[in-house]
Short mmCIF file of C-alpha atoms and ligand atoms in Angstrom, two decimals:
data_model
loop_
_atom_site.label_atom_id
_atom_site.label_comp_id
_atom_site.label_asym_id
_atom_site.label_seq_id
_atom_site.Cartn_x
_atom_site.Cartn_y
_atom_site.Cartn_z
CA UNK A 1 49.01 118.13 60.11
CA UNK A 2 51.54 118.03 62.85
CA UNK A 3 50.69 118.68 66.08
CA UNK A 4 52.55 120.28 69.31
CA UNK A 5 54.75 119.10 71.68
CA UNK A 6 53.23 119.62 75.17
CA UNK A 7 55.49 119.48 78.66
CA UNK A 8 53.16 119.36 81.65
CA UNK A 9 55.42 120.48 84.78
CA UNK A 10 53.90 119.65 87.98
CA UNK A 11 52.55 116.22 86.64
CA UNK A 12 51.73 114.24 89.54
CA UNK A 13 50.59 117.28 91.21
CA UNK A 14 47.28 118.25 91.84
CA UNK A 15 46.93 120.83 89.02
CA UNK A 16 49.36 118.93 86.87
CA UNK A 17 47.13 115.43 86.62
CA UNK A 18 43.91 118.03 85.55
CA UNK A 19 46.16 119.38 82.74
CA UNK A 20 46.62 115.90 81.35
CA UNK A 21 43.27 114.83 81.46
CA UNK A 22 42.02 117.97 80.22
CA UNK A 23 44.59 117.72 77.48
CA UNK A 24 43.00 114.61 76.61
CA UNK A 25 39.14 115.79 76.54
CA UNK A 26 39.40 118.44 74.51
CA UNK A 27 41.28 116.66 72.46
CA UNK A 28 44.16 119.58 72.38
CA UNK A 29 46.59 119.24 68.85
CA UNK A 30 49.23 117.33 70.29
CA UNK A 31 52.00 115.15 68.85
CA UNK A 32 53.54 114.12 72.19
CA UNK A 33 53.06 115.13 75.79
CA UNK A 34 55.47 114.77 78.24
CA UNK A 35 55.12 114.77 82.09
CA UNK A 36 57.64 116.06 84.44
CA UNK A 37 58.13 116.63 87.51
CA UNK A 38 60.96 116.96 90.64
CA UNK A 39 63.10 114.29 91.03
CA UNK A 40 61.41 112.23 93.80
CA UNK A 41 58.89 111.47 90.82
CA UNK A 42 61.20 109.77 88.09
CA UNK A 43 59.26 106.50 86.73
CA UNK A 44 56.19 107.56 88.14
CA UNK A 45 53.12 106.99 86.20
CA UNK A 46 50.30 109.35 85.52
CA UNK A 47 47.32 108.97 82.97
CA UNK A 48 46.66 111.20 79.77
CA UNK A 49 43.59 109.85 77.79
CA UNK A 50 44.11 106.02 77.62
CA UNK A 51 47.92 106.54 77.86
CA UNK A 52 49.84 106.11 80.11
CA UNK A 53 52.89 108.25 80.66
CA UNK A 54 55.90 107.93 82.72
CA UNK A 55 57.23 111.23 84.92
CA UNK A 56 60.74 112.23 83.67
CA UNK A 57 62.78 115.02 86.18
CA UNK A 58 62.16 118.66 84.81
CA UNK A 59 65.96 119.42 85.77
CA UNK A 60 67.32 117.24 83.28
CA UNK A 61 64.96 118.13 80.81
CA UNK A 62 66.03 119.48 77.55
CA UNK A 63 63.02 121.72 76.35
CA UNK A 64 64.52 122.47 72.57
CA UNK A 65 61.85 120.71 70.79
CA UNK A 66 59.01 121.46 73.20
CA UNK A 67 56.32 123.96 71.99
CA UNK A 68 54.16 124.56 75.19
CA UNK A 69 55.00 124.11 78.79
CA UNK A 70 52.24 124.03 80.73
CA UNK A 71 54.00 124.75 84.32
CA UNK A 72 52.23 123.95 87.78
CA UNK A 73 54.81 123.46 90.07
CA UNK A 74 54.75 126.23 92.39
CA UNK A 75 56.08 129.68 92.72
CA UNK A 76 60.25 129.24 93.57
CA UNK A 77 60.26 126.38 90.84
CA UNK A 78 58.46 128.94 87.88
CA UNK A 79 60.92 131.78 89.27
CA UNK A 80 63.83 129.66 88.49
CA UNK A 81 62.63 127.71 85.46
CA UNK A 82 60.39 129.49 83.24
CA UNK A 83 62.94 132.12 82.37
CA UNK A 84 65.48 129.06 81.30
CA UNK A 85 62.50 127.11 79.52
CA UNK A 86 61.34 130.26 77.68
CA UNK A 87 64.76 130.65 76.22
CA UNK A 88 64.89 127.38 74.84
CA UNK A 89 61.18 128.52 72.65
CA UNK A 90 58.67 126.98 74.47
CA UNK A 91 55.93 129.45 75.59
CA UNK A 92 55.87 128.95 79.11
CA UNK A 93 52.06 128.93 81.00
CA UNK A 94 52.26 129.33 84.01
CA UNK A 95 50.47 128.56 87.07
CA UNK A 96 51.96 130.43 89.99
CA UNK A 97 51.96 133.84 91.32
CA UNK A 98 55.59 134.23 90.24
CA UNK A 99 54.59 135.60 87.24
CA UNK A 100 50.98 137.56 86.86
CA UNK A 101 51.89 141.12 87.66
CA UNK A 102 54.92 141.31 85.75
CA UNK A 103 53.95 143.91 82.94
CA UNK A 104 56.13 142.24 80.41
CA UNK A 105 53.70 138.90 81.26
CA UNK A 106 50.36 138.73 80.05
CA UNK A 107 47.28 137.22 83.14
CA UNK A 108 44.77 135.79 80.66
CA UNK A 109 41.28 134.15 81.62
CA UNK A 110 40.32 133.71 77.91
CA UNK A 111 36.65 134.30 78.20
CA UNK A 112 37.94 137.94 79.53
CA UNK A 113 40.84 138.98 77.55
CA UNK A 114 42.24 136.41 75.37
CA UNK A 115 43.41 139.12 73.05
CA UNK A 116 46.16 140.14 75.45
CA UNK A 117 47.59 136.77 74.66
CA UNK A 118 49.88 138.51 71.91
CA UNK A 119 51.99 140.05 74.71
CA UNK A 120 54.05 136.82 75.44
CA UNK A 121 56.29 137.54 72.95
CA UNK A 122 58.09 139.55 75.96
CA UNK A 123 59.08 137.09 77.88
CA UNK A 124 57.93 133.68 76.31
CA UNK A 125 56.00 133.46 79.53
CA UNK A 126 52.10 133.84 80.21
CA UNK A 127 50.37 133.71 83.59
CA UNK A 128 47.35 132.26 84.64
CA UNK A 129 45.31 133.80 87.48
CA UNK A 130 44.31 132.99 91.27
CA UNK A 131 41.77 130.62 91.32
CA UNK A 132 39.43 132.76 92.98
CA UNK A 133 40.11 135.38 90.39
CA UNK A 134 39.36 132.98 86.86
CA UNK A 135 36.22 132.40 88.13
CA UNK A 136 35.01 135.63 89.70
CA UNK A 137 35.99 137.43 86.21
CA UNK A 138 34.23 134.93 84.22
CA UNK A 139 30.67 136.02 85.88
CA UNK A 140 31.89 139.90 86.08
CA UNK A 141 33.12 140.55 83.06
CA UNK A 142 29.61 139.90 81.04
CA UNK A 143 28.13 141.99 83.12
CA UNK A 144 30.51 144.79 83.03
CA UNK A 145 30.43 145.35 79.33
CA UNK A 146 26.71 145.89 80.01
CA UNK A 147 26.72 148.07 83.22
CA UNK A 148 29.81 149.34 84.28
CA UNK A 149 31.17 147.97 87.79
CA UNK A 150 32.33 150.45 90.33
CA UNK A 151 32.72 148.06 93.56
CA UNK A 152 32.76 144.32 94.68
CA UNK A 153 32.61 143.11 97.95
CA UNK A 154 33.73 139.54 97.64
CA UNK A 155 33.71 136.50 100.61
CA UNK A 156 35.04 133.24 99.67
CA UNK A 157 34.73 129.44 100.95
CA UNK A 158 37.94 128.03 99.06
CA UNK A 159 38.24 124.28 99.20
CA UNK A 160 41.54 122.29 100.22
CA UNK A 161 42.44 121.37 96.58
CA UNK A 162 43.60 124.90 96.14
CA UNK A 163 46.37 124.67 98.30
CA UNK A 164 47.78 120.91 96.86
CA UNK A 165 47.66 117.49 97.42
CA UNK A 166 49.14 117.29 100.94
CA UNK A 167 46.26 119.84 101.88
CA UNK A 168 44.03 117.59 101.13
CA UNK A 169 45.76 114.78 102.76
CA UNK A 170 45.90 116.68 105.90
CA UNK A 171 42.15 117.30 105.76
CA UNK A 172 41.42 113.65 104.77
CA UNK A 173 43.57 112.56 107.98
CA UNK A 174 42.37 115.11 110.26
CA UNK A 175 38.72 114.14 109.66
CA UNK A 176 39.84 110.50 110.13
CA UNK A 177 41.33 111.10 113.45
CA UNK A 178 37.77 113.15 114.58
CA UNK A 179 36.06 109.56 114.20
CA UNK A 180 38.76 107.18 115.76
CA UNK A 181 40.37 109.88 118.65
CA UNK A 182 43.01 109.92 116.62
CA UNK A 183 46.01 112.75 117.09
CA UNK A 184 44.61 115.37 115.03
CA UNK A 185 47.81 117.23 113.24
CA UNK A 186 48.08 120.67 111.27
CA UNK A 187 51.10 121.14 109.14
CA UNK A 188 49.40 122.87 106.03
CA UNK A 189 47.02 124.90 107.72
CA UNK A 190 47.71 126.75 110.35
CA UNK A 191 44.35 125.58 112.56
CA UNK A 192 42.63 122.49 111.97
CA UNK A 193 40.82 122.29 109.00
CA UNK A 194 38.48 119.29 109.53
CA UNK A 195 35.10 120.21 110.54
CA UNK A 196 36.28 124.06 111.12
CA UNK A 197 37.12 126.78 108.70
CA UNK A 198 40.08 129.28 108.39
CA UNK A 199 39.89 132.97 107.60
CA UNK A 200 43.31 133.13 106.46
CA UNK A 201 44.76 131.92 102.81
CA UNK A 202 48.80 132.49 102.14
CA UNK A 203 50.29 135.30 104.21
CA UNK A 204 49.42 138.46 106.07
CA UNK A 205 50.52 141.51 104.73
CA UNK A 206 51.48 144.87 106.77
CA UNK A 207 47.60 146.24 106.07
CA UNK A 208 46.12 143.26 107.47
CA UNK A 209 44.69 141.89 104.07
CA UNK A 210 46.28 138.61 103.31
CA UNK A 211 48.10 137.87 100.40
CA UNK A 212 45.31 135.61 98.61
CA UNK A 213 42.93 138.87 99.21
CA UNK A 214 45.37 140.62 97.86
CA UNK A 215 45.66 138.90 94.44
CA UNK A 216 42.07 139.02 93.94
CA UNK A 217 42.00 142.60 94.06
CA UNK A 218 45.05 142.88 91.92
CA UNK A 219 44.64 140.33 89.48
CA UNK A 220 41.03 141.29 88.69
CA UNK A 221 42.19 144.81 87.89
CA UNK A 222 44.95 143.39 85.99
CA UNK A 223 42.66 141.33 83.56
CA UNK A 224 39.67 143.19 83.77
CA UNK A 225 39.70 146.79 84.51
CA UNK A 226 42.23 148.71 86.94
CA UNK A 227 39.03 151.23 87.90
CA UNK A 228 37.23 148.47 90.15
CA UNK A 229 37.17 148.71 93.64
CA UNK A 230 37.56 145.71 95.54
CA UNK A 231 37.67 144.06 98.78
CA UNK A 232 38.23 140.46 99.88
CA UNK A 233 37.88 137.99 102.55
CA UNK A 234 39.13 134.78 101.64
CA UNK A 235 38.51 131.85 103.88
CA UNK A 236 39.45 128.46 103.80
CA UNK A 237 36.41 125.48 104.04
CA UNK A 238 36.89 121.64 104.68
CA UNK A 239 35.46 121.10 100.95
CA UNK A 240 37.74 118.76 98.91
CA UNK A 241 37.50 120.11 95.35
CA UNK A 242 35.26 123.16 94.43
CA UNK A 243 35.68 127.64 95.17
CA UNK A 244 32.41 129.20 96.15
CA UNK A 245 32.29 132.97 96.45
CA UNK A 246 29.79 135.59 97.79
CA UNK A 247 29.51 138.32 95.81
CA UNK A 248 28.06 142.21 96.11
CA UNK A 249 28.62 144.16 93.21
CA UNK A 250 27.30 147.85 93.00
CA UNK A 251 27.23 149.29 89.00
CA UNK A 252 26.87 152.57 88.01
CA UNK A 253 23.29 152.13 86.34
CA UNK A 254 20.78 150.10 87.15
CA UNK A 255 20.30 146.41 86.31
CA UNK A 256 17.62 144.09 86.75
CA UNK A 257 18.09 140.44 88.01
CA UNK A 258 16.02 139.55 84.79
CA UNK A 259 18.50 141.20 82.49
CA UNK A 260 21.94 139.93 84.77
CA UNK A 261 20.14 136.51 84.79
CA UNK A 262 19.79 136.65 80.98
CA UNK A 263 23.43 138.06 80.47
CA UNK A 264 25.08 135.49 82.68
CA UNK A 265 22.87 132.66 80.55
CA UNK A 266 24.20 133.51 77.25
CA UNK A 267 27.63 134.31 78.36
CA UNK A 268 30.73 132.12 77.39
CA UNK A 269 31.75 130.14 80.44
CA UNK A 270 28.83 130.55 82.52
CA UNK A 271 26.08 128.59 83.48
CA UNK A 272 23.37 130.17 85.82
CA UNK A 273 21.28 127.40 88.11
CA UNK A 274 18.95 129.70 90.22
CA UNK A 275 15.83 128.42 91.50
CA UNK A 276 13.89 130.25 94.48
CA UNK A 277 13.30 126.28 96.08
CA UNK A 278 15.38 124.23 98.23
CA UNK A 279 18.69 122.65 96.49
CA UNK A 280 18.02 125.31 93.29
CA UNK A 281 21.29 126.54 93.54
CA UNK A 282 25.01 124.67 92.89
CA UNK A 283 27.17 123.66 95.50
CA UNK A 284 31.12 123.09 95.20
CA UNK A 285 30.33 119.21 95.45
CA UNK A 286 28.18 119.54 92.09
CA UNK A 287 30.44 121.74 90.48
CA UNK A 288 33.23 119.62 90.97
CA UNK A 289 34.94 117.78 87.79
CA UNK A 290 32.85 120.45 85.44
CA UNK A 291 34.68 122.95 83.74
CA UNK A 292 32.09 125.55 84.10
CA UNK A 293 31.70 128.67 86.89
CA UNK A 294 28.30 128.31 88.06
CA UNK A 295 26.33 131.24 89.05
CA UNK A 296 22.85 131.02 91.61
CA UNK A 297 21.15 133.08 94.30
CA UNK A 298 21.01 136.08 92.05
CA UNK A 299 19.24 139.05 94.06
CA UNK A 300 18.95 142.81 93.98
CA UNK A 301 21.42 144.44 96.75
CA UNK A 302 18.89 147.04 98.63
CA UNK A 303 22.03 148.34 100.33
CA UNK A 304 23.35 150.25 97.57
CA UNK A 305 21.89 152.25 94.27
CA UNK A 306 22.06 149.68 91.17
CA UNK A 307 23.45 146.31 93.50
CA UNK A 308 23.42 142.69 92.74
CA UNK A 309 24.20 139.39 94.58
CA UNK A 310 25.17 136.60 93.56
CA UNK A 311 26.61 133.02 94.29
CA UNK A 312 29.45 131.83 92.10
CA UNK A 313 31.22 128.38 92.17
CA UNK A 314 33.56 126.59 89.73
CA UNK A 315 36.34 123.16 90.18
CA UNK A 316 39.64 125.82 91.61
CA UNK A 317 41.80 122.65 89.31
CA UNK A 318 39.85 123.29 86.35
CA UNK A 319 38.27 126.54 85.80
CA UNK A 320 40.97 128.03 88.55
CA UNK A 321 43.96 126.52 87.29
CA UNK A 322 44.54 123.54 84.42
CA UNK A 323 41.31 124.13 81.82
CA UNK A 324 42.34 127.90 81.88
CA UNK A 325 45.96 127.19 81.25
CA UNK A 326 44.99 124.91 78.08
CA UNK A 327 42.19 127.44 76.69
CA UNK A 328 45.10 129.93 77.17
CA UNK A 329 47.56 127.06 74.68
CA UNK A 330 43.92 127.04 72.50
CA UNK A 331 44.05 130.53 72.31
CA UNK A 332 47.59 130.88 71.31
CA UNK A 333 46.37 128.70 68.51
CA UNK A 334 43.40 130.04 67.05
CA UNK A 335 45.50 133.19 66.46
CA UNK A 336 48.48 131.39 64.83
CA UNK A 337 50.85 133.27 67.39
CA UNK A 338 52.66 129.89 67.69
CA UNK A 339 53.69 127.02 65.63
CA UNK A 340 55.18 124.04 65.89
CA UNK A 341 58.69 123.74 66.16
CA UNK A 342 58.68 120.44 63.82
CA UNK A 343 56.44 121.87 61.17
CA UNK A 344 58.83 124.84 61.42
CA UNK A 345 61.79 122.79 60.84
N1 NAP B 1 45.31 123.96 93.24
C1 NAP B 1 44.75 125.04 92.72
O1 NAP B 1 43.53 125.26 92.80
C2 NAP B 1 45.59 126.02 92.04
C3 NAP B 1 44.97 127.03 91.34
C4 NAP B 1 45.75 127.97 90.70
C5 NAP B 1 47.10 127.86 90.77
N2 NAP B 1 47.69 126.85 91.46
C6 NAP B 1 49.16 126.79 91.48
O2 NAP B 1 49.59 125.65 90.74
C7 NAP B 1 50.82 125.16 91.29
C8 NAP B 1 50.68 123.69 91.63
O3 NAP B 1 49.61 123.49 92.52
P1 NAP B 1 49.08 122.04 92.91
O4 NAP B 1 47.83 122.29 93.66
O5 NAP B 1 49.05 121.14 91.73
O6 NAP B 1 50.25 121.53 93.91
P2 NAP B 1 50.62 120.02 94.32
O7 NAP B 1 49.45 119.13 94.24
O8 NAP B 1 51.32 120.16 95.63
O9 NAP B 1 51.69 119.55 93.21
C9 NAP B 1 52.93 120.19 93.06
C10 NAP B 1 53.63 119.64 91.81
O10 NAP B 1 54.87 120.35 91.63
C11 NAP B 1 55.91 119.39 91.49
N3 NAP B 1 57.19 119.91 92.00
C12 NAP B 1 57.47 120.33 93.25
N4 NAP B 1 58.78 120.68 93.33
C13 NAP B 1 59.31 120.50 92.10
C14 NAP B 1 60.60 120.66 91.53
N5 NAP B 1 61.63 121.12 92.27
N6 NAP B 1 60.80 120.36 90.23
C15 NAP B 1 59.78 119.89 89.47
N7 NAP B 1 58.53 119.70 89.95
C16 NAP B 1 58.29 120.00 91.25
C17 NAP B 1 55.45 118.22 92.30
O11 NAP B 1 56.17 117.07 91.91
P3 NAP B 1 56.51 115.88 92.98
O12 NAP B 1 55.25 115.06 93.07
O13 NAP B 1 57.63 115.19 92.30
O14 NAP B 1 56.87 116.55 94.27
C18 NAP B 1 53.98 118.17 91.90
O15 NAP B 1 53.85 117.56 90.64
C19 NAP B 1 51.11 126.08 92.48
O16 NAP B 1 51.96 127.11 92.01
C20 NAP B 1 49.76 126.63 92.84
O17 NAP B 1 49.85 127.87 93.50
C21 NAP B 1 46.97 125.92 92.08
#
């Protein structure tokens, strides 16, 4: 049977080198894959399986016979590209914010709402949520269909990966220059990130919410259900790879941490690690590489009628960005919405 053609944009990115190796373990239906990227990347190699593929400029691509593009190259890039790429047939899935509140665009976590896939036809484009987002609606959404969710208050520790590979350059330099007295320099973050943590992720807005806060609350109403309530704090820790988040959600009947606990452990995604003893929880070290959000510290809120707590933690480049972007391609294909433009032919 003939397979896809796959373009990976954003290759040598953070995000990007995921796709590929994700592409490669799940051993996703495809004839070629290409990696692209800007300019400053031609000849560049990156690794998919045992391959070894060289980075071609996404400008002077021609995406005619190109059946998914799997796009992680940031927001002014998608704007100007995806459009243009979409036109020439390949369904675009994208990574950015550009995208995911368009109404014509579809924000798919496909544990959540992989049905809504269908609505690419639009605009040839799909978006992929927030980090933060994938994984918090992975642990709600199993226990909404049970008890209906009225409110989440939501804190999260969000590790450098999330904001690309010179973040995490600046925190593996700052951290050097603790140890040696060396200069320490902030050009990503807007304090120093080594040793410290920041309560402030993308920009401030006029209400005094910032803009990652913001597409938490939006995006899960978006994908889930518009009739949650919502509020954020999103803070920035000097973890590598890895998005923890502290959640309270109150539900409009009562459920037991027996019955959430059982929910969450049969639930498609989820894995629940929750023993009352030191270390029986998951941390983002442990949770990094895995492609599943992990859920711990499960408790009864005594705050509010019917509240839980929990701890939730997932890989922000897998789960949060490049293993939901290919389940979102898989998904595409287990409901024949797409076929290959060589079979086609
Ligand atoms: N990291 C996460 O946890 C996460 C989660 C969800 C969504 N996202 C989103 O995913 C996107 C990529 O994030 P990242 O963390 O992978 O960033 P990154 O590590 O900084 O990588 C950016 C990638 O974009 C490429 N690029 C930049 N300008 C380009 C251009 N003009 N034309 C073609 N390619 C260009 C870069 O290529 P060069 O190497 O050639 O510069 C690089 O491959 C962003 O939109 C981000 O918001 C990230």
């Amino acid at each position: 049977m003939m397979g896809y053609k796959v373009a990976v944009v954003g290759a040598t990115g953070n995000v990007g080198r995921e796709m590929l190796n994700i592409l490669a373990e799940r051993e996703f239906p495809a004839d070629e894959v290409v990696a692209l990227a800007s300019r400053r990347s031609t000849g560049a190699e990156v690794s998919y399986g045992d391959q070894v593929l060289k980075v071609k400029a996404l400008d002077q691509y021609d995406f005619s016979e190109v059946d998914i593009c799997l796009m992680s190259a940031g927001g002014a890039v998608s704007k100007e590209q995806s459009p243009k790429i979409a036109a020439q047939g390949a369904v675009v899935i994208d990574n950015s914010s550009t995208w995911r509140m368009d109404p014509d665009v579809p924000l798919i976590v496909p544990e959540v709402n992989a049905d809504a896939v269908a609505g690419f036809r639009k605009k040839g484009i799909i978006a992929n949520p927030n980090c933060s987002t994938a994984q918090l609606v992975v642990a709600l959404k199993p226990l909404h269909d049970r008890a209906r969710i009225k409110r989440v208050v939501v804190a999260t520790y969000q590790s450098v990966s999330g904001a690309g590979k010179d973040a995490m350059d600046e925190l593996f330099s700052q951290t050097k220059a603790v140890f040696t007295l060396g200069d320490i320099e902030s050009k990503k973050f807007p304090k120093r990130i080594a040793f410290n943590l920041i309560p402030q992720i993308d920009v401030f807005m006029e209400d005094g919410f910032t803009k990652e806060e913001w597409k938490l609350v939006a995006e899960t109403k978006k994908i889930l259900d518009p009739k949650i309530k919502l509020v954020a704090t999103c803070v920035r820790v000097p973890v590598f790879i890895g998005h923890s988040e502290a959640v309270n959600i109150e539900f409009d009947q009562p459920i037991s941490v027996e019955e959430a606990r059982s929910i969450l452990r049969n639930a498609p995604g989820c894995v629940v690690i929750d023993k009352h003893e030191p270390g029986g929880y998951v941390t983002p070290h442990e949770a990094a590489g895995e492609n599943a959000t992990y859920i711990s510290r499960i408790r009864t809120d005594p705050t509010v009628d019917n509240g839980l707590v929990l701890w939730i933690v997932s890989d922000n480049l897998r789960k949060g960005a490049a293993l939901n972007a290919v389940q979102i391609a898989e998904s595409l294909i287990n409901r024949k919405l797409i076929q290959a433009k060589k079979k086609a032919a």
